[in-house]
CSV table of C-alpha atoms and ligand atoms in Angstrom, one decimal:
chain,number,residue,atom,x,y,z
A,1021,MET,CA,5.4,6.2,-13.3
A,1022,ASN,CA,2.9,3.3,-13.7
A,1023,LEU,CA,1.6,1.9,-10.5
A,1024,PHE,CA,1.9,-1.9,-11.6
A,1025,GLU,CA,4.6,-1.9,-13.2
A,1026,ALA,CA,7.0,-0.4,-10.8
A,1027,ILE,CA,5.5,-2.8,-7.7
A,1028,GLU,CA,6.1,-5.2,-10.4
A,1029,GLN,CA,9.5,-4.3,-10.8
A,1030,THR,CA,10.1,-4.1,-6.7
A,1031,MET,CA,8.5,-7.8,-5.4
A,1032,ARG,CA,10.7,-9.0,-8.3
A,1033,MET,CA,13.2,-7.6,-5.9
A,1034,LEU,CA,11.8,-8.5,-2.9
A,1035,ARG,CA,11.3,-12.1,-4.1
A,1036,PRO,CA,14.3,-13.6,-2.7
A,1037,ALA,CA,13.6,-12.1,1.1
A,1038,MET,CA,10.7,-13.6,1.8
A,1039,GLY,CA,9.7,-17.3,2.7
A,1040,ALA,CA,9.4,-19.9,0.4
A,1041,GLY,CA,5.8,-20.4,2.0
A,1042,ILE,CA,5.1,-17.0,0.6
A,1043,ASP,CA,2.4,-17.0,-2.2
A,1044,VAL,CA,3.2,-13.8,-3.7
A,1045,VAL,CA,-0.7,-12.7,-6.1
A,1046,LEU,CA,-0.2,-9.8,-8.5
A,1047,PRO,CA,-3.4,-10.1,-10.7
A,1048,ARG,CA,-2.2,-8.7,-14.4
A,1049,GLY,CA,-4.4,-7.1,-16.9
A,1050,CYS,CA,-5.2,-4.3,-14.3
A,1051,ALA,CA,-4.3,-1.0,-16.6
A,1052,VAL,CA,-4.2,1.6,-14.5
A,1053,GLY,CA,-3.6,5.6,-14.8
A,1054,GLN,CA,-0.4,6.9,-14.2
A,1055,VAL,CA,1.1,8.3,-10.2
A,1056,ARG,CA,3.8,10.9,-9.3
A,1057,ILE,CA,5.8,9.8,-6.8
A,1058,ASP,CA,9.7,9.4,-6.4
A,1059,ARG,CA,11.0,5.6,-7.1
A,1060,GLY,CA,12.8,5.1,-4.5
A,1061,ALA,CA,10.0,6.4,-1.5
A,1062,LEU,CA,7.9,3.9,-4.0
A,1063,VAL,CA,10.2,0.9,-3.0
A,1064,GLN,CA,10.4,1.7,0.5
A,1065,ILE,CA,6.2,1.5,0.8
A,1066,VAL,CA,5.7,-1.4,-1.7
A,1067,THR,CA,8.8,-3.3,0.9
A,1068,ASN,CA,7.7,-2.3,4.3
A,1069,LEU,CA,3.8,-3.3,3.5
A,1070,ALA,CA,5.3,-6.5,1.9
A,1071,LEU,CA,7.5,-7.7,5.3
A,1072,ASN,CA,4.9,-6.8,7.6
A,1073,ALA,CA,3.0,-9.0,5.7
A,1074,CYS,CA,5.4,-11.9,5.7
A,1075,ASP,CA,6.1,-10.9,9.6
A,1076,ALA,CA,2.0,-11.8,10.2
A,1077,MET,CA,2.2,-15.0,8.2
A,1078,PRO,CA,5.1,-17.1,9.9
A,1079,ASP,CA,3.9,-20.3,8.7
A,1080,GLY,CA,3.2,-19.4,4.9
A,1081,GLY,CA,0.0,-17.5,3.0
A,1082,MET,CA,-1.1,-15.5,0.4
A,1083,LEU,CA,0.6,-11.6,-0.3
A,1084,LYS,CA,-1.8,-9.8,-3.0
A,1085,LEU,CA,-1.1,-6.9,-4.3
A,1086,ALA,CA,-3.6,-5.1,-6.7
A,1087,THR,CA,-3.9,-1.6,-8.1
A,1088,SER,CA,-6.7,-0.4,-9.6
A,1089,ASP,CA,-8.2,3.3,-10.8
A,1090,VAL,CA,-10.8,4.6,-8.2
A,1091,VAL,CA,-12.6,7.7,-8.5
A,1092,LEU,CA,-13.7,8.7,-4.6
A,1093,ASP,CA,-16.8,11.4,-4.5
A,1094,ALA,CA,-17.1,14.0,-1.6
A,1095,ALA,CA,-18.6,11.6,0.9
A,1096,ARG,CA,-15.2,10.1,0.9
A,1097,GLY,CA,-14.0,13.1,2.4
A,1098,ASN,CA,-11.0,12.9,-0.4
A,1099,ARG,CA,-12.7,13.7,-3.9
A,1100,GLY,CA,-10.3,13.1,-6.4
A,1101,ALA,CA,-9.1,10.4,-9.1
A,1102,TYR,CA,-6.4,7.9,-7.5
A,1103,VAL,CA,-4.3,4.9,-8.3
A,1104,ARG,CA,-5.3,2.3,-5.2
A,1105,LEU,CA,-2.9,0.0,-4.4
A,1106,ALA,CA,-4.2,-2.9,-1.9
A,1107,VAL,CA,-1.3,-5.1,0.3
A,1108,GLU,CA,-3.6,-7.8,1.5
A,1109,ASP,CA,-2.3,-10.8,3.8
A,1110,GLU,CA,-4.0,-13.6,5.5
A,1111,GLY,CA,-2.0,-13.5,8.4
A,1112,VAL,CA,-2.8,-13.0,12.0
A,1113,GLY,CA,-4.3,-9.5,11.8
A,1114,MET,CA,-5.1,-7.2,14.6
A,1115,ASP,CA,-7.8,-5.6,16.9
A,1116,GLY,CA,-9.1,-2.5,16.7
A,1117,GLU,CA,-6.6,-1.2,19.4
A,1118,THR,CA,-3.3,-2.5,17.6
A,1119,CYS,CA,-4.9,-1.1,14.0
A,1120,ALA,CA,-5.3,2.2,15.7
A,1121,LEU,CA,-2.0,2.1,16.5
A,1122,ALA,CA,0.0,0.8,13.8
A,1123,PHE,CA,1.1,3.3,12.1
A,1124,GLU,CA,2.5,5.5,15.3
A,1125,PRO,CA,5.8,5.8,15.1
A,1126,PHE,CA,8.2,3.4,18.0
A,1127,PHE,CA,4.3,1.5,18.2
A,1128,THR,CA,5.7,-2.4,17.7
A,1129,THR,CA,4.2,-5.6,19.3
A,1130,LYS,CA,7.1,-7.3,17.1
A,1131,GLY,CA,10.0,-8.5,20.4
A,1132,PRO,CA,12.9,-6.3,21.4
A,1133,GLY,CA,15.7,-6.3,18.8
A,1134,ARG,CA,13.0,-7.7,16.1
A,1135,GLY,CA,11.3,-4.4,14.7
A,1136,THR,CA,11.8,-0.6,15.2
A,1137,GLY,CA,8.0,0.3,15.0
A,1138,LEU,CA,9.1,2.9,12.3
A,1139,GLY,CA,7.9,1.0,9.3
A,1140,LEU,CA,4.3,2.1,8.9
A,1141,ALA,CA,4.8,5.9,10.5
A,1142,THR,CA,7.7,6.1,7.6
A,1143,VAL,CA,5.2,4.3,4.8
A,1144,ARG,CA,2.6,7.1,5.7
A,1145,GLY,CA,5.0,9.9,5.8
A,1146,LEU,CA,5.9,8.8,1.8
A,1147,VAL,CA,2.7,8.7,0.9
A,1148,GLN,CA,1.4,11.7,2.2
A,1149,GLN,CA,4.4,13.4,0.2
A,1150,ALA,CA,2.9,12.5,-2.7
A,1151,GLY,CA,-0.4,14.1,-2.3
A,1152,GLY,CA,-2.1,10.2,-1.0
A,1153,PHE,CA,-3.2,8.5,1.8
A,1154,ILE,CA,-3.5,5.3,3.3
A,1155,GLU,CA,-6.4,3.1,5.1
A,1156,VAL,CA,-6.5,-0.2,6.7
A,1157,ARG,CA,-8.9,-2.8,7.3
A,1158,SER,CA,-8.2,-6.1,10.0
A,1159,GLU,CA,-9.0,-8.6,12.0
A,1160,PRO,CA,-7.6,-10.8,14.3
A,1161,GLY,CA,-7.1,-14.3,12.4
A,1162,ARG,CA,-8.4,-13.0,9.2
A,1163,GLY,CA,-5.8,-11.3,7.7
A,1164,THR,CA,-5.0,-7.3,6.8
A,1165,THR,CA,-5.1,-5.3,3.6
A,1166,PHE,CA,-3.9,-2.1,3.4
A,1167,ASP,CA,-5.0,0.3,0.9
A,1168,VAL,CA,-2.9,2.7,-0.7
A,1169,TYR,CA,-4.1,6.4,-2.5
A,1170,LEU,CA,-1.2,8.1,-4.7
A,1171,PRO,CA,-3.3,10.9,-6.9
A,1172,ARG,CA,-4.0,9.8,-10.6
A,1173,VAL,CA,-2.0,12.3,-12.9
A,1174,PHE,CA,-2.2,12.8,-16.1
A,1175,ALA,CA,0.7,12.0,-18.1
A,1176,GLU,CA,0.2,14.6,-21.0
A,1177,THR,CA,-0.1,17.8,-18.5
A,1178,GLY,CA,1.4,16.1,-15.2
A,1179,ARG,CA,-1.1,17.9,-13.8
A,1180,ALA,CA,-3.5,15.6,-10.7
A,1181,ALA,CA,-6.4,15.0,-12.6
A,1182,GLU,CA,-9.6,16.4,-11.5
A,1183,LEU,CA,-13.1,15.0,-11.4
A,1184,ASP,CA,-14.5,17.1,-13.4
A,1185,GLN,CA,-12.0,16.3,-16.4
A,1186,ARG,CA,-12.7,12.8,-16.7
A,1187,PRO,CA,-13.7,11.7,-20.2
B,1015,LIG,N1,0.2,-7.1,7.7
B,1015,LIG,C1,0.5,-7.1,9.1
B,1015,LIG,N2,-0.5,-7.9,10.3
B,1015,LIG,C2,-0.7,-7.2,11.3
B,1015,LIG,N3,-0.3,-6.6,11.9
B,1015,LIG,C3,0.9,-5.4,11.4
B,1015,LIG,C4,0.7,-5.6,10.0
B,1015,LIG,N4,1.8,-4.7,9.3
B,1015,LIG,C5,1.8,-3.9,10.8
B,1015,LIG,N5,0.9,-4.4,12.0
B,1015,LIG,C6,1.1,-4.3,13.6
B,1015,LIG,O1,1.7,-3.3,13.5
B,1015,LIG,C7,2.8,-2.9,14.3
B,1015,LIG,C8,3.4,-1.5,13.7
B,1015,LIG,O2,4.0,-2.1,12.1
B,1015,LIG,P1,5.5,-1.0,11.6
B,1015,LIG,O3,5.6,-2.1,10.2
B,1015,LIG,O4,5.8,0.3,12.0
B,1015,LIG,O5,6.2,-1.6,12.9
B,1015,LIG,P2,7.4,-3.3,12.6
B,1015,LIG,O6,7.2,-3.9,11.4
B,1015,LIG,O7,6.8,-3.8,14.2
B,1015,LIG,O8,8.7,-3.1,13.0
B,1015,LIG,P3,9.4,-2.2,11.3
B,1015,LIG,O9,9.0,-1.9,10.6
B,1015,LIG,O10,10.1,-1.0,11.8
B,1015,LIG,O11,11.1,-3.3,11.4
B,1015,LIG,C9,3.8,-4.4,13.8
B,1015,LIG,O12,4.3,-4.4,15.2
B,1015,LIG,C10,2.2,-5.2,14.1
B,1015,LIG,O13,1.8,-5.3,15.3
B,1016,LIG,MG1,7.3,-3.6,9.9
């Protein structure tokens, strides 16, 4: 699928569930390559990340979802061609300790009956099942960015793109 189009559709569905104070920004015109991922999995990934961002911005703010093609070299440990989804908020952010625990099943800072702490554990599992990986950058008071990397595939062959096969 085309990641940008799938995200656009998902956000259209999610918008009514988000507070009026949330400004969703989804830059157009960033043509990206194809990825192979179950549509339901992608919806779950985007939903969990977007709702976490909304929770982090109780007084509203900007939620930005940006897609781009990236090529990683061996120095990054995940050599290859990827399509990256960056989900960025300007919410409360996380300290180092919270960041380190965020993907653990049942880790939550939300009150009883509010969060199960399974959102990010599920997201990471789904991203890994699709052959990708996820990273987080955050600072208390300065917002959070989750970067989801999904392997880029060539539509013609359906095979994962190899660095040295790039045009
Ligand atoms: N965008 C974010 N900004 C700040 N903190 C975040 C953000 N996303 C996740 N976190 C932190 O990571 C914790 C775990 O997130 P996760 O989505 O796994 O669980 P949850 O949101 O608490 O509950 P659930 O998603 O199961 O309803 C959150 O409780 C919160 O402390
Ligand atoms: Mg969550």
